[in-house]
Amino acid sequence: MTVRLARGTSTRALVSYLRAADESGARRRDVLAVLTEHFALPFDDARLAMDRVAGGVTRAASGNRANEPDPVKDPLAWTSYRIELGLPVDDDALGPSAEERASAEALVERARRGEPTHGTEDVAVALEVARLAVASQEPGRTRFHLLLEAATSISVAAEACIDRLGQRPCAPEGSQEWVDGVALAAAARQVTAKFAAQPDAQREERGLGLVGRIVTRMLGQCHAFVGRAMIESARCIRRNGDPDRAATHVEPVLADFEFLLDRFQDEPPFDEDVIALEYLLAAAELVIEVRGISTELEGLRDRTKQVLARASTA
Protein backbone atom coordinates (compact mmCIF):
# COMPACT_ATOMS: atom_id res chain seq x y z
CA MET A 1 0.00 0.00 0.00
CA THR A 2 3.03 2.29 -0.30
CA VAL A 3 4.43 4.15 -3.30
CA ARG A 4 7.75 5.84 -4.05
CA LEU A 5 7.47 9.55 -4.88
CA ALA A 6 9.64 11.92 -6.90
CA ARG A 7 12.30 13.93 -5.11
CA GLY A 8 10.89 17.13 -3.61
CA THR A 9 7.31 15.85 -3.40
CA SER A 10 5.57 14.36 -0.39
CA THR A 11 2.79 12.06 0.71
CA ARG A 12 0.88 15.04 2.09
CA ALA A 13 1.24 16.95 -1.18
CA LEU A 14 0.06 13.92 -3.16
CA VAL A 15 -2.97 13.40 -0.94
CA SER A 16 -3.82 17.10 -0.96
CA TYR A 17 -3.62 17.18 -4.74
CA LEU A 18 -5.90 14.15 -5.16
CA ARG A 19 -8.47 15.53 -2.71
CA ALA A 20 -8.49 18.90 -4.50
CA ALA A 21 -8.74 17.19 -7.89
CA ASP A 22 -11.72 15.16 -6.70
CA GLU A 23 -13.46 18.23 -5.32
CA SER A 24 -12.94 20.17 -8.55
CA GLY A 25 -14.08 17.31 -10.76
CA ALA A 26 -10.77 17.14 -12.64
CA ARG A 27 -10.64 14.76 -15.60
CA ARG A 28 -9.12 11.36 -14.85
CA ARG A 29 -6.72 11.88 -17.77
CA ASP A 30 -5.43 15.12 -16.24
CA VAL A 31 -5.11 13.60 -12.78
CA LEU A 32 -3.12 10.68 -14.14
CA ALA A 33 -0.80 13.08 -15.96
CA VAL A 34 0.04 14.86 -12.71
CA LEU A 35 0.46 11.62 -10.78
CA THR A 36 2.72 9.99 -13.36
CA GLU A 37 4.77 13.06 -14.28
CA HIS A 38 4.97 15.42 -11.30
CA PHE A 39 4.85 12.70 -8.62
CA ALA A 40 6.57 10.11 -10.90
CA LEU A 41 4.18 7.27 -10.10
CA PRO A 42 3.86 4.38 -12.53
CA PHE A 43 0.26 4.07 -13.76
CA ASP A 44 -0.47 1.11 -11.46
CA ASP A 45 0.76 3.10 -8.46
CA ALA A 46 -1.24 6.13 -9.62
CA ARG A 47 -4.41 4.05 -9.58
CA LEU A 48 -3.45 2.68 -6.17
CA ALA A 49 -2.94 6.22 -4.86
CA MET A 50 -6.36 7.32 -6.10
CA ASP A 51 -7.96 4.31 -4.44
CA ARG A 52 -6.17 4.69 -1.09
CA VAL A 53 -6.85 8.43 -0.78
CA ALA A 54 -10.54 7.82 -1.43
CA GLY A 55 -10.42 4.99 1.10
CA GLY A 56 -9.06 7.32 3.76
CA VAL A 57 -11.94 9.72 3.23
CA THR A 58 -14.45 6.86 3.49
CA ARG A 59 -12.91 5.60 6.72
CA ALA A 60 -12.96 9.08 8.24
CA ALA A 61 -16.63 9.44 7.36
CA SER A 62 -17.46 6.31 9.36
CA GLY A 63 -16.80 8.17 12.62
CA ASN A 64 -15.17 5.05 14.07
CA ARG A 65 -11.63 5.72 15.27
CA ALA A 66 -10.90 2.00 14.98
CA ASN A 67 -11.06 2.50 11.21
CA GLU A 68 -7.93 4.67 11.20
CA PRO A 69 -5.53 3.21 8.59
CA ASP A 70 -2.07 2.03 9.55
CA PRO A 71 0.39 4.91 8.94
CA VAL A 72 3.18 2.51 7.95
CA LYS A 73 1.28 -0.04 5.88
CA ASP A 74 -1.17 2.40 4.26
CA PRO A 75 0.32 5.91 4.51
CA LEU A 76 -1.81 7.43 1.73
CA ALA A 77 -5.08 6.35 3.32
CA TRP A 78 -3.80 7.37 6.76
CA THR A 79 -2.82 10.84 5.56
CA SER A 80 -6.13 11.25 3.75
CA TYR A 81 -8.01 10.08 6.85
CA ARG A 82 -6.28 12.61 9.10
CA ILE A 83 -6.69 15.50 6.68
CA GLU A 84 -10.40 14.69 6.39
CA LEU A 85 -10.73 14.89 10.18
CA GLY A 86 -8.65 18.08 10.42
CA LEU A 87 -5.82 16.33 12.25
CA PRO A 88 -2.18 17.41 11.79
CA VAL A 89 0.03 15.65 9.24
CA ASP A 90 3.74 16.39 8.84
CA ASP A 91 5.03 17.22 5.36
CA ASP A 92 7.68 14.64 4.48
CA ALA A 93 9.03 16.40 1.39
CA LEU A 94 12.78 15.94 0.94
CA GLY A 95 14.44 18.49 -1.30
CA PRO A 96 18.15 18.69 -2.10
CA SER A 97 20.49 18.74 0.88
CA ALA A 98 22.66 21.73 1.71
CA GLU A 99 25.61 19.92 0.14
CA GLU A 100 23.66 19.15 -3.03
CA ARG A 101 22.51 22.77 -3.30
CA ALA A 102 26.09 23.95 -2.88
CA SER A 103 27.27 21.63 -5.66
CA ALA A 104 24.52 22.88 -7.95
CA GLU A 105 25.35 26.51 -7.19
CA ALA A 106 29.00 25.83 -8.01
CA LEU A 107 28.07 24.43 -11.43
CA VAL A 108 25.77 27.37 -12.08
CA GLU A 109 28.50 29.84 -11.11
CA ARG A 110 30.92 28.16 -13.54
CA ALA A 111 28.31 28.58 -16.26
CA ARG A 112 27.83 32.26 -15.40
CA ARG A 113 31.53 32.77 -15.97
CA GLY A 114 31.24 31.11 -19.37
CA GLU A 115 33.39 28.12 -18.44
CA PRO A 116 32.94 24.82 -20.34
CA THR A 117 30.06 22.66 -19.19
CA HIS A 118 30.93 20.14 -16.52
CA GLY A 119 27.86 18.13 -15.53
CA THR A 120 27.27 15.86 -12.55
CA GLU A 121 26.36 12.22 -11.98
CA ASP A 122 24.27 13.17 -8.94
CA VAL A 123 20.58 13.27 -9.91
CA ALA A 124 19.60 15.64 -7.09
CA VAL A 125 22.34 18.10 -8.09
CA ALA A 126 21.42 17.88 -11.78
CA LEU A 127 17.75 18.58 -11.04
CA GLU A 128 18.70 21.57 -8.90
CA VAL A 129 20.95 22.95 -11.64
CA ALA A 130 18.06 22.59 -14.09
CA ARG A 131 15.66 24.33 -11.69
CA LEU A 132 18.04 27.26 -11.24
CA ALA A 133 18.71 27.56 -14.98
CA VAL A 134 15.05 27.45 -15.97
CA ALA A 135 14.14 30.03 -13.31
CA SER A 136 16.99 32.37 -14.25
CA GLN A 137 16.13 35.86 -15.50
CA GLU A 138 19.72 36.74 -16.36
CA PRO A 139 20.60 38.29 -19.72
CA GLY A 140 20.76 36.29 -22.94
CA ARG A 141 24.28 34.91 -23.16
CA THR A 142 24.56 34.14 -19.45
CA ARG A 143 21.23 32.37 -19.45
CA PHE A 144 22.28 30.41 -22.52
CA HIS A 145 25.34 29.10 -20.66
CA LEU A 146 23.15 28.20 -17.67
CA LEU A 147 20.83 26.19 -19.89
CA LEU A 148 23.78 24.44 -21.51
CA GLU A 149 25.09 23.43 -18.09
CA ALA A 150 21.62 22.24 -17.10
CA ALA A 151 21.32 20.10 -20.23
CA THR A 152 24.80 18.68 -19.66
CA SER A 153 24.08 17.91 -16.01
CA ILE A 154 20.83 16.14 -16.89
CA SER A 155 22.58 14.13 -19.59
CA VAL A 156 25.52 13.11 -17.40
CA ALA A 157 23.24 12.15 -14.50
CA ALA A 158 20.97 10.17 -16.83
CA GLU A 159 23.87 8.27 -18.36
CA ALA A 160 25.14 7.40 -14.88
CA CYS A 161 21.68 6.04 -14.03
CA ILE A 162 21.60 4.06 -17.29
CA ASP A 163 25.05 2.62 -16.55
CA ARG A 164 23.84 1.47 -13.14
CA LEU A 165 20.99 -0.42 -14.79
CA GLY A 166 23.57 -2.69 -16.37
CA GLN A 167 21.93 -5.38 -18.50
CA ARG A 168 18.42 -4.46 -17.38
CA PRO A 169 16.49 -3.02 -20.35
CA CYS A 170 14.92 -0.29 -18.21
CA ALA A 171 14.28 0.70 -14.61
CA PRO A 172 11.80 -1.35 -12.57
CA GLU A 173 8.55 0.56 -12.21
CA GLY A 174 8.35 2.36 -8.87
CA SER A 175 12.08 2.05 -8.18
CA GLN A 176 14.34 5.00 -7.39
CA GLU A 177 15.74 4.72 -10.91
CA TRP A 178 12.21 4.97 -12.28
CA VAL A 179 11.25 8.13 -10.38
CA ASP A 180 14.62 9.68 -11.22
CA GLY A 181 14.10 8.87 -14.90
CA VAL A 182 10.72 10.61 -14.85
CA ALA A 183 12.20 13.66 -13.10
CA LEU A 184 15.20 13.89 -15.44
CA ALA A 185 12.97 13.63 -18.51
CA ALA A 186 10.71 16.38 -17.15
CA ALA A 187 13.71 18.61 -16.41
CA ALA A 188 15.09 18.00 -19.91
CA ARG A 189 11.75 19.07 -21.38
CA GLN A 190 11.78 22.27 -19.31
CA VAL A 191 15.31 23.16 -20.41
CA THR A 192 14.45 22.31 -24.03
CA ALA A 193 11.41 24.58 -23.91
CA LYS A 194 13.66 27.48 -22.92
CA PHE A 195 15.94 26.80 -25.89
CA ALA A 196 12.89 26.60 -28.17
CA ALA A 197 11.61 29.96 -26.91
CA GLN A 198 14.78 31.78 -28.02
CA PRO A 199 14.31 30.17 -30.65
CA ASP A 200 17.07 27.62 -31.09
CA ALA A 201 15.72 24.92 -33.38
CA GLN A 202 18.76 22.67 -33.38
CA ARG A 203 19.17 22.75 -29.62
CA GLU A 204 15.45 22.07 -29.25
CA GLU A 205 15.90 18.96 -31.38
CA ARG A 206 18.92 17.83 -29.37
CA GLY A 207 17.06 18.51 -26.13
CA LEU A 208 14.13 16.36 -27.22
CA GLY A 209 16.64 13.73 -28.27
CA LEU A 210 17.91 13.75 -24.68
CA VAL A 211 14.35 13.31 -23.43
CA GLY A 212 13.98 10.36 -25.79
CA ARG A 213 17.21 8.78 -24.58
CA ILE A 214 16.10 9.00 -20.95
CA VAL A 215 12.58 7.75 -21.61
CA THR A 216 13.41 4.86 -23.93
CA ARG A 217 16.33 3.62 -21.84
CA MET A 218 14.98 4.15 -18.33
CA LEU A 219 11.18 4.09 -18.77
CA GLY A 220 10.93 2.02 -21.92
CA GLN A 221 8.28 -0.42 -20.72
CA CYS A 222 5.71 2.42 -20.58
CA HIS A 223 4.34 2.85 -24.11
CA ALA A 224 2.56 6.08 -23.13
CA PHE A 225 5.87 7.70 -22.13
CA VAL A 226 7.76 6.34 -25.12
CA GLY A 227 5.07 7.38 -27.59
CA ARG A 228 5.08 10.94 -26.32
CA ALA A 229 8.86 11.25 -26.54
CA MET A 230 8.98 9.83 -30.08
CA ILE A 231 6.17 12.06 -31.39
CA GLU A 232 7.63 15.18 -29.77
CA SER A 233 10.98 14.59 -31.44
CA ALA A 234 9.44 13.76 -34.82
CA ARG A 235 7.33 16.91 -34.85
CA CYS A 236 10.39 18.99 -33.97
CA ILE A 237 12.40 17.35 -36.78
CA ARG A 238 9.58 18.11 -39.19
CA ARG A 239 9.38 21.75 -38.07
CA ASN A 240 13.12 21.97 -38.71
CA GLY A 241 12.54 21.09 -42.35
CA ASP A 242 13.24 17.36 -42.58
CA PRO A 243 9.87 15.59 -42.94
CA ASP A 244 11.32 12.35 -44.29
CA ARG A 245 13.59 11.96 -41.25
CA ALA A 246 10.61 12.79 -39.03
CA ALA A 247 8.63 9.96 -40.62
CA THR A 248 11.56 7.59 -40.24
CA HIS A 249 11.86 8.59 -36.59
CA VAL A 250 8.30 7.46 -35.75
CA GLU A 251 8.26 4.27 -37.80
CA PRO A 252 9.38 2.24 -34.76
CA VAL A 253 6.18 3.39 -33.01
CA LEU A 254 4.15 1.76 -35.78
CA ALA A 255 6.07 -1.49 -35.42
CA ASP A 256 6.30 -1.59 -31.63
CA PHE A 257 2.79 -0.40 -30.72
CA GLU A 258 0.71 -2.38 -33.25
CA PHE A 259 0.37 -5.32 -30.84
CA LEU A 260 -1.89 -3.10 -28.70
CA LEU A 261 -4.54 -3.29 -31.42
CA ASP A 262 -4.66 -7.07 -31.08
CA ARG A 263 -4.73 -6.85 -27.29
CA PHE A 264 -7.78 -4.60 -27.34
CA GLN A 265 -9.61 -6.11 -30.26
CA ASP A 266 -12.43 -7.32 -28.01
CA GLU A 267 -12.18 -5.00 -25.00
CA PRO A 268 -11.66 -1.27 -24.61
CA PRO A 269 -8.19 0.09 -23.69
CA PHE A 270 -7.70 1.84 -20.38
CA ASP A 271 -5.64 4.78 -19.11
CA GLU A 272 -2.02 4.41 -20.33
CA ASP A 273 -3.04 2.15 -23.21
CA VAL A 274 -5.41 4.83 -24.52
CA ILE A 275 -2.55 7.32 -24.41
CA ALA A 276 -0.21 4.90 -26.19
CA LEU A 277 -2.79 4.26 -28.91
CA GLU A 278 -3.26 7.99 -29.41
CA TYR A 279 0.47 8.24 -30.10
CA LEU A 280 0.24 5.28 -32.47
CA LEU A 281 -2.47 7.14 -34.37
CA ALA A 282 -0.37 10.33 -34.40
CA ALA A 283 2.61 8.37 -35.76
CA ALA A 284 0.51 6.77 -38.52
CA GLU A 285 -0.95 10.12 -39.53
CA LEU A 286 2.47 11.78 -39.62
CA VAL A 287 3.88 9.06 -41.88
CA ILE A 288 0.81 9.29 -44.14
CA GLU A 289 1.14 13.08 -44.38
CA VAL A 290 4.80 12.82 -45.34
CA ARG A 291 4.84 9.74 -47.55
CA GLY A 292 1.27 9.32 -48.65
CA ILE A 293 -1.37 6.71 -47.95
CA SER A 294 -0.87 2.96 -48.40
CA THR A 295 -3.20 0.04 -47.80
CA GLU A 296 -1.16 -1.01 -44.78
CA LEU A 297 -1.02 2.45 -43.23
CA GLU A 298 -4.70 3.10 -43.91
CA GLY A 299 -5.61 -0.17 -42.22
CA LEU A 300 -3.42 0.59 -39.21
CA ARG A 301 -4.84 4.09 -38.87
CA ASP A 302 -8.46 2.93 -39.15
CA ARG A 303 -8.01 0.05 -36.69
CA THR A 304 -6.46 2.44 -34.19
CA LYS A 305 -9.35 4.87 -34.56
CA GLN A 306 -11.85 2.06 -34.02
CA VAL A 307 -10.16 0.89 -30.81
CA LEU A 308 -9.95 4.46 -29.49
CA ALA A 309 -13.61 5.03 -30.33
CA ARG A 310 -14.52 2.12 -28.05
CA ALA A 311 -12.40 3.63 -25.31
CA SER A 312 -14.24 6.96 -25.49
CA THR A 313 -17.61 5.26 -24.98
CA ALA A 314 -16.52 2.71 -22.36
CSV table of C-alpha atoms in Angstrom, one decimal:
chain,number,residue,atom,x,y,z
A,1,MET,CA,0.0,0.0,0.0
A,2,THR,CA,3.0,2.3,-0.3
A,3,VAL,CA,4.4,4.2,-3.3
A,4,ARG,CA,7.8,5.8,-4.0
A,5,LEU,CA,7.5,9.5,-4.9
A,6,ALA,CA,9.6,11.9,-6.9
A,7,ARG,CA,12.3,13.9,-5.1
A,8,GLY,CA,10.9,17.1,-3.6
A,9,THR,CA,7.3,15.8,-3.4
A,10,SER,CA,5.6,14.4,-0.4
A,11,THR,CA,2.8,12.1,0.7
A,12,ARG,CA,0.9,15.0,2.1
A,13,ALA,CA,1.2,16.9,-1.2
A,14,LEU,CA,0.1,13.9,-3.2
A,15,VAL,CA,-3.0,13.4,-0.9
A,16,SER,CA,-3.8,17.1,-1.0
A,17,TYR,CA,-3.6,17.2,-4.7
A,18,LEU,CA,-5.9,14.2,-5.2
A,19,ARG,CA,-8.5,15.5,-2.7
A,20,ALA,CA,-8.5,18.9,-4.5
A,21,ALA,CA,-8.7,17.2,-7.9
A,22,ASP,CA,-11.7,15.2,-6.7
A,23,GLU,CA,-13.5,18.2,-5.3
A,24,SER,CA,-12.9,20.2,-8.5
A,25,GLY,CA,-14.1,17.3,-10.8
A,26,ALA,CA,-10.8,17.1,-12.6
A,27,ARG,CA,-10.6,14.8,-15.6
A,28,ARG,CA,-9.1,11.4,-14.9
A,29,ARG,CA,-6.7,11.9,-17.8
A,30,ASP,CA,-5.4,15.1,-16.2
A,31,VAL,CA,-5.1,13.6,-12.8
A,32,LEU,CA,-3.1,10.7,-14.1
A,33,ALA,CA,-0.8,13.1,-16.0
A,34,VAL,CA,0.0,14.9,-12.7
A,35,LEU,CA,0.5,11.6,-10.8
A,36,THR,CA,2.7,10.0,-13.4
A,37,GLU,CA,4.8,13.1,-14.3
A,38,HIS,CA,5.0,15.4,-11.3
A,39,PHE,CA,4.9,12.7,-8.6
A,40,ALA,CA,6.6,10.1,-10.9
A,41,LEU,CA,4.2,7.3,-10.1
A,42,PRO,CA,3.9,4.4,-12.5
A,43,PHE,CA,0.3,4.1,-13.8
A,44,ASP,CA,-0.5,1.1,-11.5
A,45,ASP,CA,0.8,3.1,-8.5
A,46,ALA,CA,-1.2,6.1,-9.6
A,47,ARG,CA,-4.4,4.0,-9.6
A,48,LEU,CA,-3.4,2.7,-6.2
A,49,ALA,CA,-2.9,6.2,-4.9
A,50,MET,CA,-6.4,7.3,-6.1
A,51,ASP,CA,-8.0,4.3,-4.4
A,52,ARG,CA,-6.2,4.7,-1.1
A,53,VAL,CA,-6.8,8.4,-0.8
A,54,ALA,CA,-10.5,7.8,-1.4
A,55,GLY,CA,-10.4,5.0,1.1
A,56,GLY,CA,-9.1,7.3,3.8
A,57,VAL,CA,-11.9,9.7,3.2
A,58,THR,CA,-14.4,6.9,3.5
A,59,ARG,CA,-12.9,5.6,6.7
A,60,ALA,CA,-13.0,9.1,8.2
A,61,ALA,CA,-16.6,9.4,7.4
A,62,SER,CA,-17.5,6.3,9.4
A,63,GLY,CA,-16.8,8.2,12.6
A,64,ASN,CA,-15.2,5.1,14.1
A,65,ARG,CA,-11.6,5.7,15.3
A,66,ALA,CA,-10.9,2.0,15.0
A,67,ASN,CA,-11.1,2.5,11.2
A,68,GLU,CA,-7.9,4.7,11.2
A,69,PRO,CA,-5.5,3.2,8.6
A,70,ASP,CA,-2.1,2.0,9.6
A,71,PRO,CA,0.4,4.9,8.9
A,72,VAL,CA,3.2,2.5,8.0
A,73,LYS,CA,1.3,0.0,5.9
A,74,ASP,CA,-1.2,2.4,4.3
A,75,PRO,CA,0.3,5.9,4.5
A,76,LEU,CA,-1.8,7.4,1.7
A,77,ALA,CA,-5.1,6.3,3.3
A,78,TRP,CA,-3.8,7.4,6.8
A,79,THR,CA,-2.8,10.8,5.6
A,80,SER,CA,-6.1,11.3,3.8
A,81,TYR,CA,-8.0,10.1,6.8
A,82,ARG,CA,-6.3,12.6,9.1
A,83,ILE,CA,-6.7,15.5,6.7
A,84,GLU,CA,-10.4,14.7,6.4
A,85,LEU,CA,-10.7,14.9,10.2
A,86,GLY,CA,-8.6,18.1,10.4
A,87,LEU,CA,-5.8,16.3,12.2
A,88,PRO,CA,-2.2,17.4,11.8
A,89,VAL,CA,0.0,15.7,9.2
A,90,ASP,CA,3.7,16.4,8.8
A,91,ASP,CA,5.0,17.2,5.4
A,92,ASP,CA,7.7,14.6,4.5
A,93,ALA,CA,9.0,16.4,1.4
A,94,LEU,CA,12.8,15.9,0.9
A,95,GLY,CA,14.4,18.5,-1.3
A,96,PRO,CA,18.1,18.7,-2.1
A,97,SER,CA,20.5,18.7,0.9
A,98,ALA,CA,22.7,21.7,1.7
A,99,GLU,CA,25.6,19.9,0.1
A,100,GLU,CA,23.7,19.2,-3.0
A,101,ARG,CA,22.5,22.8,-3.3
A,102,ALA,CA,26.1,24.0,-2.9
A,103,SER,CA,27.3,21.6,-5.7
A,104,ALA,CA,24.5,22.9,-7.9
A,105,GLU,CA,25.3,26.5,-7.2
A,106,ALA,CA,29.0,25.8,-8.0
A,107,LEU,CA,28.1,24.4,-11.4
A,108,VAL,CA,25.8,27.4,-12.1
A,109,GLU,CA,28.5,29.8,-11.1
A,110,ARG,CA,30.9,28.2,-13.5
A,111,ALA,CA,28.3,28.6,-16.3
A,112,ARG,CA,27.8,32.3,-15.4
A,113,ARG,CA,31.5,32.8,-16.0
A,114,GLY,CA,31.2,31.1,-19.4
A,115,GLU,CA,33.4,28.1,-18.4
A,116,PRO,CA,32.9,24.8,-20.3
A,117,THR,CA,30.1,22.7,-19.2
A,118,HIS,CA,30.9,20.1,-16.5
A,119,GLY,CA,27.9,18.1,-15.5
A,120,THR,CA,27.3,15.9,-12.5
A,121,GLU,CA,26.4,12.2,-12.0
A,122,ASP,CA,24.3,13.2,-8.9
A,123,VAL,CA,20.6,13.3,-9.9
A,124,ALA,CA,19.6,15.6,-7.1
A,125,VAL,CA,22.3,18.1,-8.1
A,126,ALA,CA,21.4,17.9,-11.8
A,127,LEU,CA,17.8,18.6,-11.0
A,128,GLU,CA,18.7,21.6,-8.9
A,129,VAL,CA,21.0,22.9,-11.6
A,130,ALA,CA,18.1,22.6,-14.1
A,131,ARG,CA,15.7,24.3,-11.7
A,132,LEU,CA,18.0,27.3,-11.2
A,133,ALA,CA,18.7,27.6,-15.0
A,134,VAL,CA,15.0,27.5,-16.0
A,135,ALA,CA,14.1,30.0,-13.3
A,136,SER,CA,17.0,32.4,-14.2
A,137,GLN,CA,16.1,35.9,-15.5
A,138,GLU,CA,19.7,36.7,-16.4
A,139,PRO,CA,20.6,38.3,-19.7
A,140,GLY,CA,20.8,36.3,-22.9
A,141,ARG,CA,24.3,34.9,-23.2
A,142,THR,CA,24.6,34.1,-19.4
A,143,ARG,CA,21.2,32.4,-19.4
A,144,PHE,CA,22.3,30.4,-22.5
A,145,HIS,CA,25.3,29.1,-20.7
A,146,LEU,CA,23.2,28.2,-17.7
A,147,LEU,CA,20.8,26.2,-19.9
A,148,LEU,CA,23.8,24.4,-21.5
A,149,GLU,CA,25.1,23.4,-18.1
A,150,ALA,CA,21.6,22.2,-17.1
A,151,ALA,CA,21.3,20.1,-20.2
A,152,THR,CA,24.8,18.7,-19.7
A,153,SER,CA,24.1,17.9,-16.0
A,154,ILE,CA,20.8,16.1,-16.9
A,155,SER,CA,22.6,14.1,-19.6
A,156,VAL,CA,25.5,13.1,-17.4
A,157,ALA,CA,23.2,12.1,-14.5
A,158,ALA,CA,21.0,10.2,-16.8
A,159,GLU,CA,23.9,8.3,-18.4
A,160,ALA,CA,25.1,7.4,-14.9
A,161,CYS,CA,21.7,6.0,-14.0
A,162,ILE,CA,21.6,4.1,-17.3
A,163,ASP,CA,25.1,2.6,-16.6
A,164,ARG,CA,23.8,1.5,-13.1
A,165,LEU,CA,21.0,-0.4,-14.8
A,166,GLY,CA,23.6,-2.7,-16.4
A,167,GLN,CA,21.9,-5.4,-18.5
A,168,ARG,CA,18.4,-4.5,-17.4
A,169,PRO,CA,16.5,-3.0,-20.3
A,170,CYS,CA,14.9,-0.3,-18.2
A,171,ALA,CA,14.3,0.7,-14.6
A,172,PRO,CA,11.8,-1.4,-12.6
A,173,GLU,CA,8.5,0.6,-12.2
A,174,GLY,CA,8.4,2.4,-8.9
A,175,SER,CA,12.1,2.0,-8.2
A,176,GLN,CA,14.3,5.0,-7.4
A,177,GLU,CA,15.7,4.7,-10.9
A,178,TRP,CA,12.2,5.0,-12.3
A,179,VAL,CA,11.3,8.1,-10.4
A,180,ASP,CA,14.6,9.7,-11.2
A,181,GLY,CA,14.1,8.9,-14.9
A,182,VAL,CA,10.7,10.6,-14.8
A,183,ALA,CA,12.2,13.7,-13.1
A,184,LEU,CA,15.2,13.9,-15.4
A,185,ALA,CA,13.0,13.6,-18.5
A,186,ALA,CA,10.7,16.4,-17.1
A,187,ALA,CA,13.7,18.6,-16.4
A,188,ALA,CA,15.1,18.0,-19.9
A,189,ARG,CA,11.7,19.1,-21.4
A,190,GLN,CA,11.8,22.3,-19.3
A,191,VAL,CA,15.3,23.2,-20.4
A,192,THR,CA,14.5,22.3,-24.0
A,193,ALA,CA,11.4,24.6,-23.9
A,194,LYS,CA,13.7,27.5,-22.9
A,195,PHE,CA,15.9,26.8,-25.9
A,196,ALA,CA,12.9,26.6,-28.2
A,197,ALA,CA,11.6,30.0,-26.9
A,198,GLN,CA,14.8,31.8,-28.0
A,199,PRO,CA,14.3,30.2,-30.6
A,200,ASP,CA,17.1,27.6,-31.1
A,201,ALA,CA,15.7,24.9,-33.4
A,202,GLN,CA,18.8,22.7,-33.4
A,203,ARG,CA,19.2,22.8,-29.6
A,204,GLU,CA,15.5,22.1,-29.3
A,205,GLU,CA,15.9,19.0,-31.4
A,206,ARG,CA,18.9,17.8,-29.4
A,207,GLY,CA,17.1,18.5,-26.1
A,208,LEU,CA,14.1,16.4,-27.2
A,209,GLY,CA,16.6,13.7,-28.3
A,210,LEU,CA,17.9,13.7,-24.7
A,211,VAL,CA,14.3,13.3,-23.4
A,212,GLY,CA,14.0,10.4,-25.8
A,213,ARG,CA,17.2,8.8,-24.6
A,214,ILE,CA,16.1,9.0,-20.9
A,215,VAL,CA,12.6,7.7,-21.6
A,216,THR,CA,13.4,4.9,-23.9
A,217,ARG,CA,16.3,3.6,-21.8
A,218,MET,CA,15.0,4.2,-18.3
A,219,LEU,CA,11.2,4.1,-18.8
A,220,GLY,CA,10.9,2.0,-21.9
A,221,GLN,CA,8.3,-0.4,-20.7
A,222,CYS,CA,5.7,2.4,-20.6
A,223,HIS,CA,4.3,2.8,-24.1
A,224,ALA,CA,2.6,6.1,-23.1
A,225,PHE,CA,5.9,7.7,-22.1
A,226,VAL,CA,7.8,6.3,-25.1
A,227,GLY,CA,5.1,7.4,-27.6
A,228,ARG,CA,5.1,10.9,-26.3
A,229,ALA,CA,8.9,11.2,-26.5
A,230,MET,CA,9.0,9.8,-30.1
A,231,ILE,CA,6.2,12.1,-31.4
A,232,GLU,CA,7.6,15.2,-29.8
A,233,SER,CA,11.0,14.6,-31.4
A,234,ALA,CA,9.4,13.8,-34.8
A,235,ARG,CA,7.3,16.9,-34.8
A,236,CYS,CA,10.4,19.0,-34.0
A,237,ILE,CA,12.4,17.4,-36.8
A,238,ARG,CA,9.6,18.1,-39.2
A,239,ARG,CA,9.4,21.8,-38.1
A,240,ASN,CA,13.1,22.0,-38.7
A,241,GLY,CA,12.5,21.1,-42.4
A,242,ASP,CA,13.2,17.4,-42.6
A,243,PRO,CA,9.9,15.6,-42.9
A,244,ASP,CA,11.3,12.3,-44.3
A,245,ARG,CA,13.6,12.0,-41.3
A,246,ALA,CA,10.6,12.8,-39.0
A,247,ALA,CA,8.6,10.0,-40.6
A,248,THR,CA,11.6,7.6,-40.2
A,249,HIS,CA,11.9,8.6,-36.6
A,250,VAL,CA,8.3,7.5,-35.7
A,251,GLU,CA,8.3,4.3,-37.8
A,252,PRO,CA,9.4,2.2,-34.8
A,253,VAL,CA,6.2,3.4,-33.0
A,254,LEU,CA,4.1,1.8,-35.8
A,255,ALA,CA,6.1,-1.5,-35.4
A,256,ASP,CA,6.3,-1.6,-31.6
A,257,PHE,CA,2.8,-0.4,-30.7
A,258,GLU,CA,0.7,-2.4,-33.2
A,259,PHE,CA,0.4,-5.3,-30.8
A,260,LEU,CA,-1.9,-3.1,-28.7
A,261,LEU,CA,-4.5,-3.3,-31.4
A,262,ASP,CA,-4.7,-7.1,-31.1
A,263,ARG,CA,-4.7,-6.9,-27.3
A,264,PHE,CA,-7.8,-4.6,-27.3
A,265,GLN,CA,-9.6,-6.1,-30.3
A,266,ASP,CA,-12.4,-7.3,-28.0
A,267,GLU,CA,-12.2,-5.0,-25.0
A,268,PRO,CA,-11.7,-1.3,-24.6
A,269,PRO,CA,-8.2,0.1,-23.7
A,270,PHE,CA,-7.7,1.8,-20.4
A,271,ASP,CA,-5.6,4.8,-19.1
A,272,GLU,CA,-2.0,4.4,-20.3
A,273,ASP,CA,-3.0,2.2,-23.2
A,274,VAL,CA,-5.4,4.8,-24.5
A,275,ILE,CA,-2.5,7.3,-24.4
A,276,ALA,CA,-0.2,4.9,-26.2
A,277,LEU,CA,-2.8,4.3,-28.9
A,278,GLU,CA,-3.3,8.0,-29.4
A,279,TYR,CA,0.5,8.2,-30.1
A,280,LEU,CA,0.2,5.3,-32.5
A,281,LEU,CA,-2.5,7.1,-34.4
A,282,ALA,CA,-0.4,10.3,-34.4
A,283,ALA,CA,2.6,8.4,-35.8
A,284,ALA,CA,0.5,6.8,-38.5
A,285,GLU,CA,-1.0,10.1,-39.5
A,286,LEU,CA,2.5,11.8,-39.6
A,287,VAL,CA,3.9,9.1,-41.9
A,288,ILE,CA,0.8,9.3,-44.1
A,289,GLU,CA,1.1,13.1,-44.4
A,290,VAL,CA,4.8,12.8,-45.3
A,291,ARG,CA,4.8,9.7,-47.6
A,292,GLY,CA,1.3,9.3,-48.7
A,293,ILE,CA,-1.4,6.7,-48.0
A,294,SER,CA,-0.9,3.0,-48.4
A,295,THR,CA,-3.2,0.0,-47.8
A,296,GLU,CA,-1.2,-1.0,-44.8
A,297,LEU,CA,-1.0,2.4,-43.2
A,298,GLU,CA,-4.7,3.1,-43.9
A,299,GLY,CA,-5.6,-0.2,-42.2
A,300,LEU,CA,-3.4,0.6,-39.2
A,301,ARG,CA,-4.8,4.1,-38.9
A,302,ASP,CA,-8.5,2.9,-39.2
A,303,ARG,CA,-8.0,0.0,-36.7
A,304,THR,CA,-6.5,2.4,-34.2
A,305,LYS,CA,-9.4,4.9,-34.6
A,306,GLN,CA,-11.8,2.1,-34.0
A,307,VAL,CA,-10.2,0.9,-30.8
A,308,LEU,CA,-10.0,4.5,-29.5
A,309,ALA,CA,-13.6,5.0,-30.3
A,310,ARG,CA,-14.5,2.1,-28.1
A,311,ALA,CA,-12.4,3.6,-25.3
A,312,SER,CA,-14.2,7.0,-25.5
A,313,THR,CA,-17.6,5.3,-25.0
A,314,ALA,CA,-16.5,2.7,-22.4
